[in-house]
Amino acid sequence: MDIEKQKSEMTDTIAKFIKYFGKILPDDIQKKLKELAEQEESPMAKLTYDTMFKNQELARDLDRPSCQDTGVIQFFAKVGTKFPLIDHLEEIFTNAVLKATKEAPLRHNSVQTFDEYNTGTNVGYRTPSINYEIIPNSDEINLDIYMAGGGCTLPGKAMVLMPGEGYEGATKFILDQMTSYGLNACPPLLVGVGIATSVETAAVLSKKALMRPLGSHNPNPKAAMMEEELEKSINAIGLGPQGFSGANSVMGVHIENAARHPSTIGIAVNTGCWSHRRGNIIFHPDLSYEITSHKEVVL
Ligand code: SF4
């Protein structure tokens, strides 16, 4: 296959996948929402979960996005240095967003900063955002694609703490953010936390934490314990589904960490909403692919 045909094939596959997961939530999120719904006692919380499940049914039946806010599309790519289309990825991702926006259709969510106009295509200066990790000696690409909605982006915050503030300070930072802005993000939330040196290193990790499948834990036992404690604490706020109060506030808390400068603790938080639309797709060098986030998908 010549290079143009390969580019077009990969673009089409990604566009179809974006259209698909804009309607159908990933398997882990669907499973968790059902589990959380069963734990609710209050009629309002039960009704809210029922409405979410009805929403999912209608999105599938009517072939429409499951939330009107289809977000800004973000790509997190683990790229093998030997993946054949490595030189063309930005063009492929951008064209896939253009195509999915027209065909799904997706809401237009890209406003050019300073010039303040909506491009009407979901593509703009440095958008879609792309984060690359290079994987040596691999010929595959492992791609997490995410629709970052406005409401669930709103609680995002990063700062640098004095080292003496320790993990207690980090916990306070996260809980302050959840008690003030968690409500805006259509709970139950997936809470991503990044702990590193500076605001940008922590912030990127906090968003990557939202790409991890539910039920996964940080490999460091102390960090995994903090995930568990934070989950209990944020649940104790009792936000419930859509903030109408209830037994739980979160689907999970994921922490990603990096070694830090001894004089700083960079901390960041990012949230995903109940409609956490992300998809994982792995392309092989011949462009055959596996989708790990949605088992029943046929593109
Ligand atoms: S927070 Fe999520 S569910 Fe709520 S409006 Fe935004 S994208 Fe939709």
PDB file of C-alpha atoms and ligand atoms in Angstrom:
ATOM      1  CA  MET A   1       0.000   0.000   0.000  1.00  0.00           C
ATOM      2  CA  ASP A   2       1.388   3.430  -0.833  1.00  0.00           C
ATOM      3  CA  ILE A   3       1.874   5.980   1.915  1.00  0.00           C
ATOM      4  CA  GLU A   4      -1.159   8.134   0.986  1.00  0.00           C
ATOM      5  CA  LYS A   5      -3.459   5.087   1.158  1.00  0.00           C
ATOM      6  CA  GLN A   6      -1.996   4.112   4.536  1.00  0.00           C
ATOM      7  CA  LYS A   7      -2.520   7.632   5.893  1.00  0.00           C
ATOM      8  CA  SER A   8      -6.090   7.641   4.666  1.00  0.00           C
ATOM      9  CA  GLU A   9      -6.797   4.193   6.158  1.00  0.00           C
ATOM     10  CA  MET A  10      -5.469   5.184   9.586  1.00  0.00           C
ATOM     11  CA  THR A  11      -7.351   8.513   9.457  1.00  0.00           C
ATOM     12  CA  ASP A  12     -10.609   6.713   8.643  1.00  0.00           C
ATOM     13  CA  THR A  13     -10.170   4.164  11.422  1.00  0.00           C
ATOM     14  CA  ILE A  14      -9.468   6.839  14.049  1.00  0.00           C
ATOM     15  CA  ALA A  15     -12.375   8.996  12.842  1.00  0.00           C
ATOM     16  CA  LYS A  16     -14.744   6.012  13.075  1.00  0.00           C
ATOM     17  CA  PHE A  17     -13.457   5.199  16.544  1.00  0.00           C
ATOM     18  CA  ILE A  18     -13.945   8.799  17.759  1.00  0.00           C
ATOM     19  CA  LYS A  19     -17.503   8.741  16.407  1.00  0.00           C
ATOM     20  CA  TYR A  20     -18.112   5.415  18.152  1.00  0.00           C
ATOM     21  CA  PHE A  21     -16.816   6.266  21.607  1.00  0.00           C
ATOM     22  CA  GLY A  22     -18.618   9.623  21.512  1.00  0.00           C
ATOM     23  CA  LYS A  23     -21.769   7.491  21.776  1.00  0.00           C
ATOM     24  CA  ILE A  24     -20.720   4.375  23.645  1.00  0.00           C
ATOM     25  CA  LEU A  25     -18.899   4.606  26.964  1.00  0.00           C
ATOM     26  CA  PRO A  26     -15.891   2.333  27.590  1.00  0.00           C
ATOM     27  CA  ASP A  27     -16.620  -1.076  29.151  1.00  0.00           C
ATOM     28  CA  ASP A  28     -14.980  -0.225  32.502  1.00  0.00           C
ATOM     29  CA  ILE A  29     -17.045   2.966  32.918  1.00  0.00           C
ATOM     30  CA  GLN A  30     -20.310   1.207  32.049  1.00  0.00           C
ATOM     31  CA  LYS A  31     -19.564  -1.542  34.565  1.00  0.00           C
ATOM     32  CA  LYS A  32     -18.659   0.918  37.320  1.00  0.00           C
ATOM     33  CA  LEU A  33     -21.763   3.057  36.792  1.00  0.00           C
ATOM     34  CA  LYS A  34     -23.919  -0.064  37.232  1.00  0.00           C
ATOM     35  CA  GLU A  35     -22.058  -0.985  40.433  1.00  0.00           C
ATOM     36  CA  LEU A  36     -22.454   2.537  41.855  1.00  0.00           C
ATOM     37  CA  ALA A  37     -26.147   2.673  40.914  1.00  0.00           C
ATOM     38  CA  GLU A  38     -26.766  -0.501  42.939  1.00  0.00           C
ATOM     39  CA  GLN A  39     -25.280   1.139  46.032  1.00  0.00           C
ATOM     40  CA  GLU A  40     -27.687   4.072  45.976  1.00  0.00           C
ATOM     41  CA  GLU A  41     -30.753   4.175  48.234  1.00  0.00           C
ATOM     42  CA  SER A  42     -32.214   7.620  47.595  1.00  0.00           C
ATOM     43  CA  PRO A  43     -34.920   7.865  44.901  1.00  0.00           C
ATOM     44  CA  MET A  44     -33.217  10.916  43.355  1.00  0.00           C
ATOM     45  CA  ALA A  45     -29.863   9.145  43.001  1.00  0.00           C
ATOM     46  CA  LYS A  46     -31.529   6.020  41.566  1.00  0.00           C
ATOM     47  CA  LEU A  47     -33.540   8.085  39.090  1.00  0.00           C
ATOM     48  CA  THR A  48     -30.413   9.949  38.009  1.00  0.00           C
ATOM     49  CA  TYR A  49     -28.541   6.703  37.283  1.00  0.00           C
ATOM     50  CA  ASP A  50     -31.590   5.358  35.406  1.00  0.00           C
ATOM     51  CA  THR A  51     -31.546   8.517  33.290  1.00  0.00           C
ATOM     52  CA  MET A  52     -27.851   7.998  32.538  1.00  0.00           C
ATOM     53  CA  PHE A  53     -28.543   4.401  31.404  1.00  0.00           C
ATOM     54  CA  LYS A  54     -31.483   5.581  29.281  1.00  0.00           C
ATOM     55  CA  ASN A  55     -29.178   8.208  27.783  1.00  0.00           C
ATOM     56  CA  GLN A  56     -26.719   5.474  26.812  1.00  0.00           C
ATOM     57  CA  GLU A  57     -29.482   3.414  25.182  1.00  0.00           C
ATOM     58  CA  LEU A  58     -30.751   6.394  23.202  1.00  0.00           C
ATOM     59  CA  ALA A  59     -27.260   7.412  22.075  1.00  0.00           C
ATOM     60  CA  ARG A  60     -26.786   3.905  20.658  1.00  0.00           C
ATOM     61  CA  ASP A  61     -30.273   3.648  19.108  1.00  0.00           C
ATOM     62  CA  LEU A  62     -30.390   7.151  17.655  1.00  0.00           C
ATOM     63  CA  ASP A  63     -26.711   7.137  16.646  1.00  0.00           C
ATOM     64  CA  ARG A  64     -25.984  10.392  18.476  1.00  0.00           C
ATOM     65  CA  PRO A  65     -23.258  11.528  20.903  1.00  0.00           C
ATOM     66  CA  SER A  66     -24.147  10.646  24.486  1.00  0.00           C
ATOM     67  CA  CYS A  67     -23.501  14.215  25.704  1.00  0.00           C
ATOM     68  CA  GLN A  68     -23.940  17.472  23.785  1.00  0.00           C
ATOM     69  CA  ASP A  69     -20.456  18.520  24.923  1.00  0.00           C
ATOM     70  CA  THR A  70     -18.215  16.303  22.820  1.00  0.00           C
ATOM     71  CA  GLY A  71     -15.191  18.138  24.170  1.00  0.00           C
ATOM     72  CA  VAL A  72     -11.827  19.027  22.769  1.00  0.00           C
ATOM     73  CA  ILE A  73     -10.161  15.923  21.361  1.00  0.00           C
ATOM     74  CA  GLN A  74      -6.892  14.971  23.051  1.00  0.00           C
ATOM     75  CA  PHE A  75      -4.450  12.288  21.886  1.00  0.00           C
ATOM     76  CA  PHE A  76      -1.991  10.466  24.155  1.00  0.00           C
ATOM     77  CA  ALA A  77       0.241   8.457  21.848  1.00  0.00           C
ATOM     78  CA  LYS A  78       2.849   5.892  22.851  1.00  0.00           C
ATOM     79  CA  VAL A  79       4.651   5.686  19.532  1.00  0.00           C
ATOM     80  CA  GLY A  80       7.095   2.975  18.546  1.00  0.00           C
ATOM     81  CA  THR A  81      10.148   4.436  16.806  1.00  0.00           C
ATOM     82  CA  LYS A  82       9.622   1.926  13.998  1.00  0.00           C
ATOM     83  CA  PHE A  83       5.918   2.617  13.436  1.00  0.00           C
ATOM     84  CA  PRO A  84       5.730   3.188   9.667  1.00  0.00           C
ATOM     85  CA  LEU A  85       3.567   6.356   9.787  1.00  0.00           C
ATOM     86  CA  ILE A  86       5.512   8.097  12.579  1.00  0.00           C
ATOM     87  CA  ASP A  87       6.265  11.105  10.320  1.00  0.00           C
ATOM     88  CA  HIS A  88       2.590  11.688   9.545  1.00  0.00           C
ATOM     89  CA  LEU A  89       0.839  11.339  12.884  1.00  0.00           C
ATOM     90  CA  GLU A  90      -0.128  14.978  13.441  1.00  0.00           C
ATOM     91  CA  GLU A  91      -1.691  15.181   9.980  1.00  0.00           C
ATOM     92  CA  ILE A  92      -3.536  11.880  10.534  1.00  0.00           C
ATOM     93  CA  PHE A  93      -4.897  12.890  13.969  1.00  0.00           C
ATOM     94  CA  THR A  94      -5.978  16.325  12.721  1.00  0.00           C
ATOM     95  CA  ASN A  95      -7.743  14.914   9.667  1.00  0.00           C
ATOM     96  CA  ALA A  96      -9.435  12.271  11.825  1.00  0.00           C
ATOM     97  CA  VAL A  97     -10.831  15.027  14.085  1.00  0.00           C
ATOM     98  CA  LEU A  98     -12.059  17.019  11.048  1.00  0.00           C
ATOM     99  CA  LYS A  99     -13.750  13.924   9.618  1.00  0.00           C
ATOM    100  CA  ALA A 100     -15.320  12.780  12.917  1.00  0.00           C
ATOM    101  CA  THR A 101     -16.572  16.329  13.605  1.00  0.00           C
ATOM    102  CA  LYS A 102     -18.468  16.399  10.302  1.00  0.00           C
ATOM    103  CA  GLU A 103     -19.704  12.848  10.300  1.00  0.00           C
ATOM    104  CA  ALA A 104     -20.685  12.202  13.946  1.00  0.00           C
ATOM    105  CA  PRO A 105     -21.398  15.183  14.146  1.00  0.00           C
ATOM    106  CA  LEU A 106     -19.433  16.591  17.090  1.00  0.00           C
ATOM    107  CA  ARG A 107     -20.106  19.976  18.696  1.00  0.00           C
ATOM    108  CA  HIS A 108     -17.683  22.720  17.649  1.00  0.00           C
ATOM    109  CA  ASN A 109     -15.496  23.263  20.692  1.00  0.00           C
ATOM    110  CA  SER A 110     -12.369  24.945  19.392  1.00  0.00           C
ATOM    111  CA  VAL A 111     -12.147  28.705  19.941  1.00  0.00           C
ATOM    112  CA  GLN A 112      -8.963  30.432  18.757  1.00  0.00           C
ATOM    113  CA  THR A 113      -7.525  32.150  21.824  1.00  0.00           C
ATOM    114  CA  PHE A 114      -7.050  35.959  21.507  1.00  0.00           C
ATOM    115  CA  ASP A 115      -8.818  36.027  18.129  1.00  0.00           C
ATOM    116  CA  GLU A 116     -11.901  34.620  19.916  1.00  0.00           C
ATOM    117  CA  TYR A 117     -13.724  32.877  17.114  1.00  0.00           C
ATOM    118  CA  ASN A 118     -14.906  29.286  16.899  1.00  0.00           C
ATOM    119  CA  THR A 119     -13.160  27.490  14.043  1.00  0.00           C
ATOM    120  CA  GLY A 120     -16.238  25.330  13.516  1.00  0.00           C
ATOM    121  CA  THR A 121     -14.084  22.259  12.921  1.00  0.00           C
ATOM    122  CA  ASN A 122     -12.696  21.243  16.352  1.00  0.00           C
ATOM    123  CA  VAL A 123      -9.271  21.991  14.912  1.00  0.00           C
ATOM    124  CA  GLY A 124      -7.349  25.149  15.811  1.00  0.00           C
ATOM    125  CA  TYR A 125      -3.910  26.429  16.731  1.00  0.00           C
ATOM    126  CA  ARG A 126      -2.193  23.536  18.591  1.00  0.00           C
ATOM    127  CA  THR A 127      -5.529  21.699  18.768  1.00  0.00           C
ATOM    128  CA  PRO A 128      -6.216  18.766  18.851  1.00  0.00           C
ATOM    129  CA  SER A 129      -3.672  18.428  21.621  1.00  0.00           C
ATOM    130  CA  ILE A 130      -1.201  15.597  21.139  1.00  0.00           C
ATOM    131  CA  ASN A 131       1.085  14.131  23.781  1.00  0.00           C
ATOM    132  CA  TYR A 132       3.802  11.778  22.526  1.00  0.00           C
ATOM    133  CA  GLU A 133       5.808   9.143  24.357  1.00  0.00           C
ATOM    134  CA  ILE A 134       8.495   7.444  22.278  1.00  0.00           C
ATOM    135  CA  ILE A 135       8.780   3.668  22.626  1.00  0.00           C
ATOM    136  CA  PRO A 136      12.177   2.417  21.389  1.00  0.00           C
ATOM    137  CA  ASN A 137      12.332  -0.645  19.126  1.00  0.00           C
ATOM    138  CA  SER A 138       8.563  -0.956  18.762  1.00  0.00           C
ATOM    139  CA  ASP A 139       6.658  -0.898  15.471  1.00  0.00           C
ATOM    140  CA  GLU A 140       3.240  -0.199  17.048  1.00  0.00           C
ATOM    141  CA  ILE A 141       1.358   2.836  18.293  1.00  0.00           C
ATOM    142  CA  ASN A 142      -0.808   2.697  21.417  1.00  0.00           C
ATOM    143  CA  LEU A 143      -3.285   5.540  21.358  1.00  0.00           C
ATOM    144  CA  ASP A 144      -5.564   6.893  24.071  1.00  0.00           C
ATOM    145  CA  ILE A 145      -8.070   9.351  22.640  1.00  0.00           C
ATOM    146  CA  TYR A 146     -10.181  11.492  24.955  1.00  0.00           C
ATOM    147  CA  MET A 147     -13.055  13.937  24.613  1.00  0.00           C
ATOM    148  CA  ALA A 148     -12.297  16.633  27.200  1.00  0.00           C
ATOM    149  CA  GLY A 149     -15.635  18.286  27.989  1.00  0.00           C
ATOM    150  CA  GLY A 150     -15.903  21.773  29.531  1.00  0.00           C
ATOM    151  CA  GLY A 151     -17.592  20.780  32.801  1.00  0.00           C
ATOM    152  CA  CYS A 152     -15.186  17.987  33.601  1.00  0.00           C
ATOM    153  CA  THR A 153     -12.175  20.144  32.665  1.00  0.00           C
ATOM    154  CA  LEU A 154     -13.273  22.916  35.027  1.00  0.00           C
ATOM    155  CA  PRO A 155     -12.061  21.406  38.330  1.00  0.00           C
ATOM    156  CA  GLY A 156      -8.529  21.056  36.897  1.00  0.00           C
ATOM    157  CA  LYS A 157      -5.854  22.786  38.979  1.00  0.00           C
ATOM    158  CA  ALA A 158      -2.097  22.573  39.530  1.00  0.00           C
ATOM    159  CA  MET A 159       0.256  24.218  42.000  1.00  0.00           C
ATOM    160  CA  VAL A 160       3.609  23.763  43.676  1.00  0.00           C
ATOM    161  CA  LEU A 161       3.593  23.108  47.416  1.00  0.00           C
ATOM    162  CA  MET A 162       6.376  23.773  49.897  1.00  0.00           C
ATOM    163  CA  PRO A 163       8.021  20.433  50.672  1.00  0.00           C
ATOM    164  CA  GLY A 164       7.002  20.682  54.351  1.00  0.00           C
ATOM    165  CA  GLU A 165       3.339  20.519  53.315  1.00  0.00           C
ATOM    166  CA  GLY A 166       3.917  16.888  52.412  1.00  0.00           C
ATOM    167  CA  TYR A 167       1.240  14.414  51.371  1.00  0.00           C
ATOM    168  CA  GLU A 168      -1.168  16.026  53.856  1.00  0.00           C
ATOM    169  CA  GLY A 169      -0.878  19.280  51.850  1.00  0.00           C
ATOM    170  CA  ALA A 170      -1.412  17.374  48.613  1.00  0.00           C
ATOM    171  CA  THR A 171      -4.537  15.724  50.062  1.00  0.00           C
ATOM    172  CA  LYS A 172      -5.924  19.071  51.244  1.00  0.00           C
ATOM    173  CA  PHE A 173      -5.310  20.574  47.792  1.00  0.00           C
ATOM    174  CA  ILE A 174      -7.303  17.784  46.114  1.00  0.00           C
ATOM    175  CA  LEU A 175     -10.157  17.778  48.631  1.00  0.00           C
ATOM    176  CA  ASP A 176     -10.476  21.597  48.475  1.00  0.00           C
ATOM    177  CA  GLN A 177     -10.822  21.320  44.717  1.00  0.00           C
ATOM    178  CA  MET A 178     -13.370  18.515  44.909  1.00  0.00           C
ATOM    179  CA  THR A 179     -15.533  20.256  47.519  1.00  0.00           C
ATOM    180  CA  SER A 180     -15.571  23.518  45.530  1.00  0.00           C
ATOM    181  CA  TYR A 181     -15.643  22.434  41.875  1.00  0.00           C
ATOM    182  CA  GLY A 182     -16.371  18.675  41.856  1.00  0.00           C
ATOM    183  CA  LEU A 183     -20.068  19.395  41.464  1.00  0.00           C
ATOM    184  CA  ASN A 184     -19.512  21.134  38.120  1.00  0.00           C
ATOM    185  CA  ALA A 185     -18.066  18.046  36.496  1.00  0.00           C
ATOM    186  CA  CYS A 186     -21.170  15.789  36.377  1.00  0.00           C
ATOM    187  CA  PRO A 187     -20.286  13.195  39.040  1.00  0.00           C
ATOM    188  CA  PRO A 188     -19.550  10.381  39.664  1.00  0.00           C
ATOM    189  CA  LEU A 189     -16.057  11.565  38.803  1.00  0.00           C
ATOM    190  CA  LEU A 190     -12.864   9.896  37.799  1.00  0.00           C
ATOM    191  CA  VAL A 191     -10.208  11.891  39.638  1.00  0.00           C
ATOM    192  CA  GLY A 192      -6.700  12.024  38.171  1.00  0.00           C
ATOM    193  CA  VAL A 193      -3.858  13.235  40.386  1.00  0.00           C
ATOM    194  CA  GLY A 194      -0.299  14.037  39.298  1.00  0.00           C
ATOM    195  CA  ILE A 195       2.546  14.384  41.797  1.00  0.00           C
ATOM    196  CA  ALA A 196       5.934  15.578  40.502  1.00  0.00           C
ATOM    197  CA  THR A 197       8.193  18.674  40.638  1.00  0.00           C
ATOM    198  CA  SER A 198       6.451  21.494  38.805  1.00  0.00           C
ATOM    199  CA  VAL A 199       2.988  22.485  37.633  1.00  0.00           C
ATOM    200  CA  GLU A 200       3.378  21.190  34.082  1.00  0.00           C
ATOM    201  CA  THR A 201       4.920  17.826  35.006  1.00  0.00           C
ATOM    202  CA  ALA A 202       2.192  17.215  37.597  1.00  0.00           C
ATOM    203  CA  ALA A 203      -0.585  18.442  35.267  1.00  0.00           C
ATOM    204  CA  VAL A 204       0.333  16.129  32.381  1.00  0.00           C
ATOM    205  CA  LEU A 205       0.482  13.170  34.775  1.00  0.00           C
ATOM    206  CA  SER A 206      -2.897  14.051  36.272  1.00  0.00           C
ATOM    207  CA  LYS A 207      -4.491  13.868  32.805  1.00  0.00           C
ATOM    208  CA  LYS A 208      -2.648  10.666  31.912  1.00  0.00           C
ATOM    209  CA  ALA A 209      -4.069   9.186  35.124  1.00  0.00           C
ATOM    210  CA  LEU A 210      -7.535   9.567  33.562  1.00  0.00           C
ATOM    211  CA  MET A 211      -6.498   7.277  30.698  1.00  0.00           C
ATOM    212  CA  ARG A 212      -5.840   4.342  33.048  1.00  0.00           C
ATOM    213  CA  PRO A 213      -8.573   1.680  33.153  1.00  0.00           C
ATOM    214  CA  LEU A 214     -10.792   1.713  36.232  1.00  0.00           C
ATOM    215  CA  GLY A 215      -9.705  -0.834  38.798  1.00  0.00           C
ATOM    216  CA  SER A 216      -6.002  -0.304  38.039  1.00  0.00           C
ATOM    217  CA  HIS A 217      -3.773   0.880  40.883  1.00  0.00           C
ATOM    218  CA  ASN A 218      -0.532   2.827  41.108  1.00  0.00           C
ATOM    219  CA  PRO A 219       2.272   0.214  41.295  1.00  0.00           C
ATOM    220  CA  ASN A 220       3.776   1.904  44.382  1.00  0.00           C
ATOM    221  CA  PRO A 221       1.889   0.522  47.438  1.00  0.00           C
ATOM    222  CA  LYS A 222       2.024   3.893  49.255  1.00  0.00           C
ATOM    223  CA  ALA A 223       0.591   5.707  46.241  1.00  0.00           C
ATOM    224  CA  ALA A 224      -2.045   2.970  45.868  1.00  0.00           C
ATOM    225  CA  MET A 225      -2.967   3.492  49.526  1.00  0.00           C
ATOM    226  CA  MET A 226      -3.322   7.242  48.901  1.00  0.00           C
ATOM    227  CA  GLU A 227      -5.607   6.468  45.924  1.00  0.00           C
ATOM    228  CA  GLU A 228      -7.793   4.391  48.222  1.00  0.00           C
ATOM    229  CA  GLU A 229      -7.851   6.977  51.019  1.00  0.00           C
ATOM    230  CA  LEU A 230      -8.676   9.795  48.616  1.00  0.00           C
ATOM    231  CA  GLU A 231     -11.476   7.716  47.105  1.00  0.00           C
ATOM    232  CA  LYS A 232     -12.993   7.184  50.559  1.00  0.00           C
ATOM    233  CA  SER A 233     -12.608  10.879  51.462  1.00  0.00           C
ATOM    234  CA  ILE A 234     -14.124  12.224  48.234  1.00  0.00           C
ATOM    235  CA  ASN A 235     -16.969   9.703  48.489  1.00  0.00           C
ATOM    236  CA  ALA A 236     -17.622  11.016  52.003  1.00  0.00           C
ATOM    237  CA  ILE A 237     -18.481  14.430  50.481  1.00  0.00           C
ATOM    238  CA  GLY A 238     -21.575  12.612  49.157  1.00  0.00           C
ATOM    239  CA  LEU A 239     -21.856  14.390  45.799  1.00  0.00           C
ATOM    240  CA  GLY A 240     -23.842  11.493  44.332  1.00  0.00           C
ATOM    241  CA  PRO A 241     -24.752  11.235  40.645  1.00  0.00           C
ATOM    242  CA  GLN A 242     -24.875  14.682  38.961  1.00  0.00           C
ATOM    243  CA  GLY A 243     -24.291  16.253  42.389  1.00  0.00           C
ATOM    244  CA  PHE A 244     -27.812  15.431  43.649  1.00  0.00           C
ATOM    245  CA  SER A 245     -26.203  13.767  46.714  1.00  0.00           C
ATOM    246  CA  GLY A 246     -25.740  10.070  47.214  1.00  0.00           C
ATOM    247  CA  ALA A 247     -23.532   7.317  48.563  1.00  0.00           C
ATOM    248  CA  ASN A 248     -20.546   7.939  46.258  1.00  0.00           C
ATOM    249  CA  SER A 249     -18.870  10.848  44.490  1.00  0.00           C
ATOM    250  CA  VAL A 250     -16.274   9.056  42.384  1.00  0.00           C
ATOM    251  CA  MET A 251     -15.744   6.132  40.036  1.00  0.00           C
ATOM    252  CA  GLY A 252     -12.109   6.054  41.118  1.00  0.00           C
ATOM    253  CA  VAL A 253      -9.000   8.058  42.017  1.00  0.00           C
ATOM    254  CA  HIS A 254      -5.836   7.474  39.981  1.00  0.00           C
ATOM    255  CA  ILE A 255      -2.444   8.881  40.937  1.00  0.00           C
ATOM    256  CA  GLU A 256       0.508   9.116  38.541  1.00  0.00           C
ATOM    257  CA  ASN A 257       3.810  10.238  39.995  1.00  0.00           C
ATOM    258  CA  ALA A 258       7.391  11.147  39.078  1.00  0.00           C
ATOM    259  CA  ALA A 259      10.498  11.765  41.184  1.00  0.00           C
ATOM    260  CA  ARG A 260      10.568  15.397  42.354  1.00  0.00           C
ATOM    261  CA  HIS A 261      12.954  18.170  43.286  1.00  0.00           C
ATOM    262  CA  PRO A 262      13.560  17.963  47.066  1.00  0.00           C
ATOM    263  CA  SER A 263      12.373  21.556  47.557  1.00  0.00           C
ATOM    264  CA  THR A 264       9.006  21.234  45.834  1.00  0.00           C
ATOM    265  CA  ILE A 265       5.905  19.095  45.538  1.00  0.00           C
ATOM    266  CA  GLY A 266       4.164  19.715  42.234  1.00  0.00           C
ATOM    267  CA  ILE A 267       0.536  18.607  42.540  1.00  0.00           C
ATOM    268  CA  ALA A 268      -2.261  18.627  39.986  1.00  0.00           C
ATOM    269  CA  VAL A 269      -5.789  17.340  39.713  1.00  0.00           C
ATOM    270  CA  ASN A 270      -7.939  16.652  36.649  1.00  0.00           C
ATOM    271  CA  THR A 271     -11.407  15.139  36.527  1.00  0.00           C
ATOM    272  CA  GLY A 272     -13.392  12.984  34.146  1.00  0.00           C
ATOM    273  CA  CYS A 273     -17.205  12.982  34.330  1.00  0.00           C
ATOM    274  CA  TRP A 274     -19.689  10.072  34.387  1.00  0.00           C
ATOM    275  CA  SER A 275     -19.689  10.281  30.593  1.00  0.00           C
ATOM    276  CA  HIS A 276     -15.945   9.591  30.469  1.00  0.00           C
ATOM    277  CA  ARG A 277     -15.486   9.169  26.739  1.00  0.00           C
ATOM    278  CA  ARG A 278     -12.051   7.785  26.094  1.00  0.00           C
ATOM    279  CA  GLY A 279     -10.900   5.016  23.821  1.00  0.00           C
ATOM    280  CA  ASN A 280      -7.755   2.952  23.517  1.00  0.00           C
ATOM    281  CA  ILE A 281      -6.632   1.600  20.155  1.00  0.00           C
ATOM    282  CA  ILE A 282      -3.372  -0.134  19.259  1.00  0.00           C
ATOM    283  CA  PHE A 283      -2.249  -0.060  15.621  1.00  0.00           C
ATOM    284  CA  HIS A 284       0.167  -2.649  14.258  1.00  0.00           C
ATOM    285  CA  PRO A 285       2.543  -1.741  11.398  1.00  0.00           C
ATOM    286  CA  ASP A 286       0.126  -3.145   8.760  1.00  0.00           C
ATOM    287  CA  LEU A 287      -2.585  -0.898  10.313  1.00  0.00           C
ATOM    288  CA  SER A 288      -4.561  -3.820  11.682  1.00  0.00           C
ATOM    289  CA  TYR A 289      -5.672  -2.787  15.161  1.00  0.00           C
ATOM    290  CA  GLU A 290      -6.976  -3.875  18.552  1.00  0.00           C
ATOM    291  CA  ILE A 291      -9.381  -1.846  20.652  1.00  0.00           C
ATOM    292  CA  THR A 292      -8.951  -2.530  24.356  1.00  0.00           C
ATOM    293  CA  SER A 293     -11.481  -0.086  25.838  1.00  0.00           C
ATOM    294  CA  HIS A 294     -14.652  -1.335  24.072  1.00  0.00           C
ATOM    295  CA  LYS A 295     -14.832  -5.116  23.598  1.00  0.00           C
ATOM    296  CA  GLU A 296     -17.947  -5.162  21.416  1.00  0.00           C
ATOM    297  CA  VAL A 297     -16.881  -2.435  19.005  1.00  0.00           C
ATOM    298  CA  VAL A 298     -17.096  -2.993  15.253  1.00  0.00           C
ATOM    299  CA  LEU A 299     -15.860  -0.009  13.269  1.00  0.00           C
TER     300      LEU A 299
HETATM  301  S1  SF4 B   1     -19.162  17.226  32.423  1.00  0.00           S
HETATM  302 FE1  SF4 B   1     -19.323  15.456  31.027  1.00  0.00          FE
HETATM  303  S2  SF4 B   1     -21.491  14.808  31.078  1.00  0.00           S
HETATM  304 FE2  SF4 B   1     -21.342  16.862  31.984  1.00  0.00          FE
HETATM  305  S3  SF4 B   1     -21.800  18.245  30.282  1.00  0.00           S
HETATM  306 FE3  SF4 B   1     -19.559  18.046  30.388  1.00  0.00          FE
HETATM  307  S4  SF4 B   1     -19.020  16.365  29.024  1.00  0.00           S
HETATM  308 FE4  SF4 B   1     -21.247  16.246  29.386  1.00  0.00          FE
END
